[in-house]
Short mmCIF file of C-alpha atoms in Angstrom, two decimals:
data_model
loop_
_atom_site.label_atom_id
_atom_site.label_comp_id
_atom_site.label_asym_id
_atom_site.label_seq_id
_atom_site.Cartn_x
_atom_site.Cartn_y
_atom_site.Cartn_z
CA MET A 1 -21.02 7.46 9.47
CA ASN A 2 -21.69 6.33 5.89
CA LYS A 3 -22.38 9.67 4.25
CA LEU A 4 -19.01 9.96 2.50
CA GLN A 5 -20.30 12.00 -0.43
CA ASP A 6 -17.79 14.84 -0.63
CA TRP A 7 -14.65 16.22 0.93
CA PRO A 8 -15.12 18.46 4.01
CA GLU A 9 -13.06 21.29 2.48
CA PRO A 10 -11.98 22.43 -1.00
CA ILE A 11 -9.26 20.19 -2.42
CA VAL A 12 -5.82 21.72 -3.02
CA ARG A 13 -3.48 19.80 -5.33
CA VAL A 14 -0.09 19.42 -3.66
CA GLN A 15 1.62 19.37 -7.04
CA SER A 16 0.18 22.86 -7.71
CA LEU A 17 1.57 24.11 -4.40
CA SER A 18 4.98 22.68 -5.27
CA ASP A 19 4.96 24.11 -8.80
CA SER A 20 4.03 27.57 -7.47
CA GLY A 21 7.49 27.87 -5.88
CA ILE A 22 6.29 28.65 -2.36
CA PRO A 23 9.22 28.76 0.12
CA ILE A 24 7.10 27.77 3.14
CA ILE A 25 4.53 24.99 3.23
CA PRO A 26 0.99 25.83 4.43
CA GLU A 27 0.24 25.10 8.08
CA ARG A 28 -2.15 22.30 7.01
CA TYR A 29 0.86 20.14 6.07
CA VAL A 30 3.09 20.75 9.12
CA LYS A 31 3.26 17.64 11.28
CA PRO A 32 3.49 17.65 15.08
CA ILE A 33 7.11 17.55 16.21
CA LEU A 34 7.08 13.87 17.22
CA GLN A 35 5.70 12.85 13.81
CA ARG A 36 8.32 14.68 11.74
CA PRO A 37 10.72 12.61 9.63
CA SER A 38 13.87 13.41 11.61
CA VAL A 39 12.56 11.68 14.77
CA ASN A 40 14.08 8.20 15.35
CA SER A 41 15.01 7.98 11.67
CA THR A 42 17.93 5.99 10.28
CA ALA A 43 19.31 5.64 6.75
CA SER A 44 22.13 3.27 7.65
CA ASN A 45 23.73 1.46 4.73
CA ASP A 46 23.93 -1.66 6.91
CA VAL A 47 20.17 -2.04 7.49
CA ASN A 48 17.53 -2.91 4.93
CA ILE A 49 14.41 -5.03 4.76
CA PRO A 50 15.07 -8.63 3.60
CA VAL A 51 15.58 -9.25 -0.12
CA ILE A 52 14.29 -12.67 -1.26
CA ASP A 53 14.94 -14.34 -4.62
CA LEU A 54 11.86 -16.22 -5.82
CA ALA A 55 13.59 -17.79 -8.84
CA ARG A 56 13.78 -21.31 -7.35
CA LEU A 57 10.53 -21.21 -5.39
CA TYR A 58 8.74 -23.52 -7.82
CA GLY A 59 11.71 -25.59 -8.98
CA ASP A 60 12.61 -29.20 -8.19
CA ASP A 61 15.19 -28.38 -5.50
CA HIS A 62 13.11 -28.98 -2.36
CA ALA A 63 15.87 -27.91 0.01
CA LEU A 64 16.24 -24.56 -1.76
CA ARG A 65 12.45 -24.12 -1.83
CA ALA A 66 12.34 -24.77 1.92
CA THR A 67 15.02 -22.11 2.41
CA ILE A 68 12.97 -19.54 0.49
CA LEU A 69 9.83 -20.42 2.47
CA ASP A 70 11.80 -19.96 5.68
CA GLN A 71 13.17 -16.60 4.54
CA ILE A 72 9.65 -15.35 3.83
CA SER A 73 8.37 -16.71 7.16
CA ILE A 74 11.07 -14.89 9.12
CA ALA A 75 10.45 -11.67 7.15
CA CYS A 76 6.70 -11.83 7.87
CA ARG A 77 7.22 -12.41 11.59
CA GLU A 78 10.11 -10.02 12.21
CA TRP A 79 9.65 -7.26 9.63
CA GLY A 80 6.22 -7.47 7.98
CA PHE A 81 8.11 -6.26 4.88
CA PHE A 82 10.45 -7.83 2.32
CA GLN A 83 11.56 -7.30 -1.28
CA VAL A 84 11.18 -9.98 -3.94
CA ILE A 85 13.28 -10.36 -7.08
CA ASN A 86 12.89 -12.81 -9.98
CA HIS A 87 9.17 -12.70 -9.25
CA GLY A 88 7.89 -13.33 -12.77
CA VAL A 89 6.50 -9.87 -13.57
CA SER A 90 8.02 -8.37 -16.71
CA PRO A 91 10.63 -5.66 -15.92
CA GLN A 92 9.63 -3.85 -19.14
CA LEU A 93 6.00 -3.80 -17.98
CA MET A 94 7.05 -2.42 -14.59
CA ASP A 95 9.01 0.38 -16.24
CA ARG A 96 6.21 1.21 -18.68
CA ALA A 97 3.57 1.29 -15.94
CA ARG A 98 5.67 3.70 -13.92
CA GLU A 99 6.25 5.90 -16.97
CA VAL A 100 2.53 5.98 -17.86
CA TRP A 101 1.71 7.27 -14.41
CA ARG A 102 4.48 9.84 -14.45
CA GLN A 103 3.02 11.13 -17.71
CA PHE A 104 -0.39 11.38 -16.06
CA PHE A 105 0.85 13.47 -13.15
CA HIS A 106 2.66 15.77 -15.54
CA SER A 107 -0.46 16.26 -17.69
CA PRO A 108 -2.25 19.63 -17.65
CA MET A 109 -4.39 20.17 -14.55
CA GLU A 110 -7.62 20.22 -16.55
CA VAL A 111 -6.83 16.72 -17.84
CA LYS A 112 -6.23 15.39 -14.33
CA GLN A 113 -9.24 17.20 -12.86
CA ALA A 114 -11.51 15.26 -15.22
CA TYR A 115 -10.73 12.23 -13.01
CA ALA A 116 -11.17 13.96 -9.62
CA ASN A 117 -12.41 11.62 -6.91
CA THR A 118 -14.78 11.77 -3.93
CA PRO A 119 -14.57 9.98 -0.56
CA LYS A 120 -17.50 7.77 -1.55
CA THR A 121 -15.19 5.36 -3.44
CA TYR A 122 -11.83 7.22 -3.58
CA GLU A 123 -11.56 6.09 -7.21
CA GLY A 124 -9.78 8.63 -9.40
CA TYR A 125 -7.43 11.56 -8.82
CA GLY A 126 -7.14 12.65 -5.19
CA SER A 127 -5.12 14.67 -2.71
CA ARG A 128 -6.25 13.59 0.74
CA LEU A 129 -7.08 10.47 2.74
CA GLY A 130 -9.70 10.70 5.49
CA VAL A 131 -12.59 13.14 5.83
CA GLU A 132 -11.87 14.78 9.16
CA LYS A 133 -12.35 18.51 8.80
CA GLY A 134 -9.23 20.49 9.66
CA ALA A 135 -6.98 17.41 9.61
CA ILE A 136 -3.26 17.81 9.01
CA LEU A 137 -2.64 16.68 5.44
CA ASP A 138 0.11 14.75 3.68
CA TRP A 139 2.39 16.18 0.97
CA SER A 140 1.14 14.01 -1.91
CA ASP A 141 -1.43 13.50 -4.64
CA TYR A 142 -2.60 10.07 -5.80
CA TYR A 143 -4.74 8.08 -8.22
CA PHE A 144 -6.85 5.15 -7.08
CA LEU A 145 -8.52 2.50 -9.28
CA HIS A 146 -10.11 -0.95 -9.02
CA TYR A 147 -9.10 -4.20 -10.74
CA LEU A 148 -11.22 -6.71 -8.84
CA PRO A 149 -13.96 -7.69 -8.31
CA LEU A 150 -14.85 -7.28 -11.97
CA PRO A 151 -18.15 -5.39 -11.33
CA LEU A 152 -16.06 -2.56 -9.83
CA LYS A 153 -13.60 -2.46 -12.74
CA ASP A 154 -14.54 0.54 -14.90
CA TYR A 155 -12.12 1.45 -17.69
CA ASN A 156 -13.84 4.83 -18.04
CA LYS A 157 -12.42 5.75 -14.64
CA TRP A 158 -8.90 4.86 -15.76
CA PRO A 159 -6.77 7.58 -17.36
CA ALA A 160 -6.31 7.37 -21.13
CA ILE A 161 -3.45 9.79 -21.68
CA THR A 162 -1.58 7.52 -24.12
CA ALA A 163 -2.80 5.01 -26.69
CA ASP A 164 -1.51 2.06 -24.67
CA CYS A 165 -2.25 3.44 -21.19
CA ARG A 166 -5.25 1.28 -20.25
CA ALA A 167 -3.79 -1.85 -21.85
CA VAL A 168 -0.56 -1.40 -19.86
CA LEU A 169 -2.43 -0.90 -16.60
CA ASP A 170 -4.67 -3.91 -17.32
CA GLU A 171 -1.75 -6.25 -17.99
CA TYR A 172 0.09 -4.89 -14.93
CA GLY A 173 -2.90 -5.76 -12.75
CA LYS A 174 -3.19 -9.28 -14.19
CA GLN A 175 0.46 -10.08 -13.54
CA LEU A 176 0.35 -8.73 -9.99
CA VAL A 177 -2.81 -10.69 -9.14
CA GLU A 178 -0.96 -13.81 -10.25
CA LEU A 179 2.10 -12.97 -8.13
CA CYS A 180 -0.07 -12.25 -5.09
CA GLY A 181 -1.74 -15.63 -5.51
CA LYS A 182 1.66 -17.34 -5.40
CA LEU A 183 2.70 -15.42 -2.29
CA MET A 184 -0.60 -16.25 -0.57
CA LYS A 185 0.20 -19.97 -0.97
CA VAL A 186 3.61 -19.41 0.61
CA LEU A 187 2.11 -17.54 3.58
CA SER A 188 -0.53 -20.24 4.02
CA ILE A 189 2.07 -23.03 4.07
CA ASN A 190 4.24 -21.06 6.49
CA LEU A 191 1.27 -20.77 8.88
CA GLY A 192 0.96 -24.56 8.88
CA LEU A 193 -2.18 -24.49 6.74
CA GLY A 194 -3.06 -26.02 3.40
CA GLU A 195 -1.65 -23.91 0.56
CA GLU A 196 -5.13 -22.70 -0.52
CA GLN A 197 -6.51 -22.02 2.95
CA LEU A 198 -5.47 -18.38 3.31
CA GLN A 199 -6.73 -17.64 -0.22
CA ASN A 200 -10.04 -19.35 0.60
CA ALA A 201 -10.36 -17.19 3.73
CA PHE A 202 -10.03 -14.17 1.42
CA GLY A 203 -12.97 -15.45 -0.66
CA GLY A 204 -11.19 -17.80 -3.08
CA GLU A 205 -11.08 -16.25 -6.54
CA ASN A 206 -13.66 -13.64 -5.57
CA ILE A 207 -11.24 -11.18 -4.00
CA GLY A 208 -10.51 -7.46 -4.25
CA ALA A 209 -7.55 -5.83 -5.99
CA CYS A 210 -6.88 -2.14 -6.46
CA LEU A 211 -4.06 0.28 -7.20
CA ARG A 212 -3.07 3.56 -5.60
CA VAL A 213 -0.40 5.52 -7.43
CA ASN A 214 1.31 8.00 -5.12
CA PHE A 215 2.90 11.18 -6.43
CA TYR A 216 5.14 13.09 -4.01
CA PRO A 217 6.07 16.53 -5.42
CA LYS A 218 9.20 18.41 -4.38
CA CYS A 219 8.72 20.04 -0.99
CA PRO A 220 10.43 23.26 0.19
CA GLN A 221 10.40 22.12 3.85
CA PRO A 222 10.65 18.31 3.85
CA ASP A 223 11.75 18.23 7.49
CA LEU A 224 8.30 19.47 8.59
CA THR A 225 5.97 17.12 6.76
CA LEU A 226 5.48 13.63 5.32
CA GLY A 227 4.41 12.35 1.93
CA LEU A 228 2.29 9.73 3.67
CA SER A 229 1.70 9.60 7.42
CA SER A 230 2.52 6.56 9.51
CA HIS A 231 0.05 3.72 8.98
CA SER A 232 -0.28 0.00 8.46
CA ASP A 233 -2.09 -1.12 5.30
CA PRO A 234 -5.72 -2.02 6.01
CA GLY A 235 -6.01 -4.74 3.35
CA GLY A 236 -4.45 -8.16 2.89
CA MET A 237 -1.14 -7.78 1.08
CA THR A 238 0.55 -4.88 -0.72
CA LEU A 239 3.02 -5.04 -3.62
CA LEU A 240 4.81 -1.72 -3.97
CA LEU A 241 6.70 -0.68 -7.07
CA PRO A 242 8.85 2.14 -5.70
CA ASP A 243 10.48 5.00 -7.51
CA SER A 244 13.51 3.68 -9.37
CA HIS A 245 15.81 6.53 -8.29
CA VAL A 246 14.41 8.35 -5.23
CA PRO A 247 14.13 6.64 -1.80
CA GLY A 248 11.43 7.71 0.61
CA LEU A 249 9.67 4.71 2.19
CA GLN A 250 10.46 4.12 5.86
CA VAL A 251 9.50 1.04 7.90
CA ARG A 252 9.22 1.03 11.69
CA LYS A 253 11.49 -1.56 13.30
CA ASP A 254 12.28 -1.77 17.05
CA GLY A 255 11.16 1.81 17.58
CA ASN A 256 13.30 3.22 14.74
CA TRP A 257 12.39 4.30 11.22
CA ILE A 258 14.44 2.37 8.64
CA THR A 259 14.75 3.89 5.17
CA VAL A 260 14.15 1.17 2.58
CA LYS A 261 16.74 0.86 -0.17
CA PRO A 262 14.87 -0.50 -3.21
CA VAL A 263 16.48 -3.15 -5.42
CA PRO A 264 16.01 -2.52 -9.18
CA HIS A 265 12.88 -4.24 -10.54
CA ALA A 266 12.00 -5.68 -7.13
CA PHE A 267 8.59 -5.43 -5.52
CA ILE A 268 8.35 -4.42 -1.89
CA VAL A 269 5.87 -6.78 -0.24
CA ASN A 270 4.14 -5.93 3.01
CA ILE A 271 1.61 -7.71 5.16
CA GLY A 272 -1.70 -5.89 5.71
CA ASP A 273 -4.05 -5.78 8.69
CA GLN A 274 -6.35 -8.50 7.28
CA ILE A 275 -3.57 -11.11 7.20
CA GLN A 276 -2.51 -10.05 10.70
CA VAL A 277 -6.10 -10.75 11.84
CA LEU A 278 -6.42 -14.08 9.97
CA SER A 279 -3.05 -15.27 11.31
CA ASN A 280 -4.01 -14.20 14.84
CA ALA A 281 -1.00 -11.83 14.79
CA THR A 282 1.57 -14.46 13.73
CA CYS A 283 2.18 -12.31 10.65
CA LYS A 284 2.52 -8.62 11.42
CA SER A 285 1.28 -5.60 9.55
CA VAL A 286 3.89 -2.95 10.25
CA GLU A 287 3.82 0.82 10.43
CA HIS A 288 5.41 2.64 7.53
CA ARG A 289 5.51 6.18 6.19
CA VAL A 290 6.94 8.18 3.30
CA MET A 291 9.41 11.06 3.38
CA VAL A 292 9.61 13.79 0.75
CA ASN A 293 12.55 15.94 -0.33
CA SER A 294 13.24 19.37 -1.74
CA SER A 295 15.17 18.39 -4.86
CA GLU A 296 13.28 15.50 -6.49
CA GLU A 297 9.72 14.34 -6.98
CA ARG A 298 8.89 10.70 -6.28
CA LEU A 299 6.33 8.24 -7.67
CA SER A 300 5.28 4.78 -6.46
CA LEU A 301 2.61 2.21 -7.35
CA ALA A 302 0.94 0.42 -4.43
CA PHE A 303 -1.09 -2.66 -5.47
CA PHE A 304 -3.49 -3.89 -2.80
CA TYR A 305 -4.66 -7.52 -2.70
CA ASN A 306 -7.67 -7.72 -0.39
CA PRO A 307 -10.30 -10.12 0.93
CA ARG A 308 -13.78 -10.14 -0.55
CA SER A 309 -15.39 -7.12 1.01
CA ASP A 310 -18.49 -8.70 2.55
CA ILE A 311 -17.21 -11.82 4.34
CA PRO A 312 -16.22 -11.75 8.03
CA ILE A 313 -12.47 -11.76 8.62
CA GLU A 314 -11.36 -13.26 11.94
CA PRO A 315 -8.52 -15.46 13.24
CA LEU A 316 -8.52 -18.84 11.50
CA LYS A 317 -9.63 -21.60 13.86
CA GLU A 318 -6.46 -23.61 13.18
CA LEU A 319 -4.43 -20.73 14.64
CA VAL A 320 -6.47 -20.42 17.83
CA ALA A 321 -5.81 -22.50 20.96
CA PRO A 322 -6.63 -22.33 24.68
CA ASP A 323 -3.26 -20.70 25.29
CA ARG A 324 -3.66 -18.50 22.20
CA PRO A 325 -7.24 -17.21 22.08
CA PRO A 326 -8.51 -15.15 19.14
CA LEU A 327 -7.15 -11.62 19.36
CA TYR A 328 -9.69 -9.98 17.04
CA PRO A 329 -13.46 -10.01 16.54
CA ALA A 330 -14.98 -10.78 13.15
CA MET A 331 -15.34 -7.77 10.84
CA THR A 332 -15.86 -7.52 7.10
CA PHE A 333 -13.30 -5.65 5.04
CA ASP A 334 -16.04 -3.20 4.00
CA GLU A 335 -16.64 -2.34 7.66
CA TYR A 336 -12.93 -2.02 8.37
CA ARG A 337 -12.28 0.09 5.28
CA LEU A 338 -15.03 2.55 6.23
CA PHE A 339 -13.53 2.76 9.72
CA ILE A 340 -10.14 3.63 8.12
CA ARG A 341 -11.50 6.10 5.58
CA MET A 342 -13.24 8.15 8.23
CA ARG A 343 -10.01 8.62 10.18
CA GLY A 344 -7.17 8.56 7.63
CA PRO A 345 -3.67 7.19 8.38
CA CYS A 346 -3.22 6.60 12.14
CA GLY A 347 -0.18 4.41 12.74
CA LYS A 348 -1.12 0.97 14.05
CA SER A 349 -3.97 2.32 16.18
CA GLN A 350 -6.64 1.12 13.73
CA VAL A 351 -6.03 -2.63 13.94
CA GLU A 352 -4.82 -2.51 17.56
CA SER A 353 -8.07 -0.86 18.63
CA LEU A 354 -9.96 -3.95 17.41
CA LYS A 355 -8.17 -6.37 19.74
CA SER A 356 -10.47 -8.34 22.01
CA PRO A 357 -10.14 -7.60 25.75
CA ARG A 358 -7.95 -10.20 27.48
#
């Protein structure tokens, strides 16, 4: 179970397949009919995940602050997803971080291959999630790196394709850790807890933070595959910086797939499985997936804010009652992450399979 030393098959870079001009995608990327992007999919202009302005969250207007808290509470309970604007992260930094990564994925293959990853840590340049031999694959490549805890942070594993590359990525991580900390206080208050309680359940300041940059090349048959299969995020909270021009993220809502329409310089926030467990399912981690298209590539930056990896995560005692027993057993994030990495993206089945018998 823990011998994740190498991939079960030779790795094929999806970007290389796309650049080769093939008219038909290999069978390894063709999804079963019910998992294809046209099924229960909607791109209605009238539906989008909530957009929440954080500008007055820490001001003196208590009524306005209460309104923002309520908006986030409703989004966490009903959607599991929302966008935040006026969040305090520099728009110029967001743009530069996205550009640095686009430059990386358009570097020569030998440059990228120097950072090739293994399933032992996933850190570096990769093209598959999960180690099941013969699995149906997603139409994407990615790069994964660690920010926290500091012993895992290794600049030598970060790309250095421009003079400012590592400095940009470092500052980006620092600003997103700060934003996540602010949002954790909001979630904690909305659960009826002290503002530091959710953060303390994560391990206080000793938490995990990492980045996965997703690159979705043009696809000749986008109706047959997905850039990223349906899944809920295994960690605590995700801040996604989407592509500024190309939509692709879909969120499952009431049995339908809603295409998210990103707001310029907003972050898309979504609740992960660990917060669902800690909140005893008051906050929901929600299935989402990514579509690809035939005319444009797409790039996104997913920043994961996670509990310390070796402490048990279970429903907080304040959120458990005789009429609301704990829904999940205790499990460390390390144990849960290994469980996920063995199987790859599997809808909501990962966290649901952990529910205690009733």
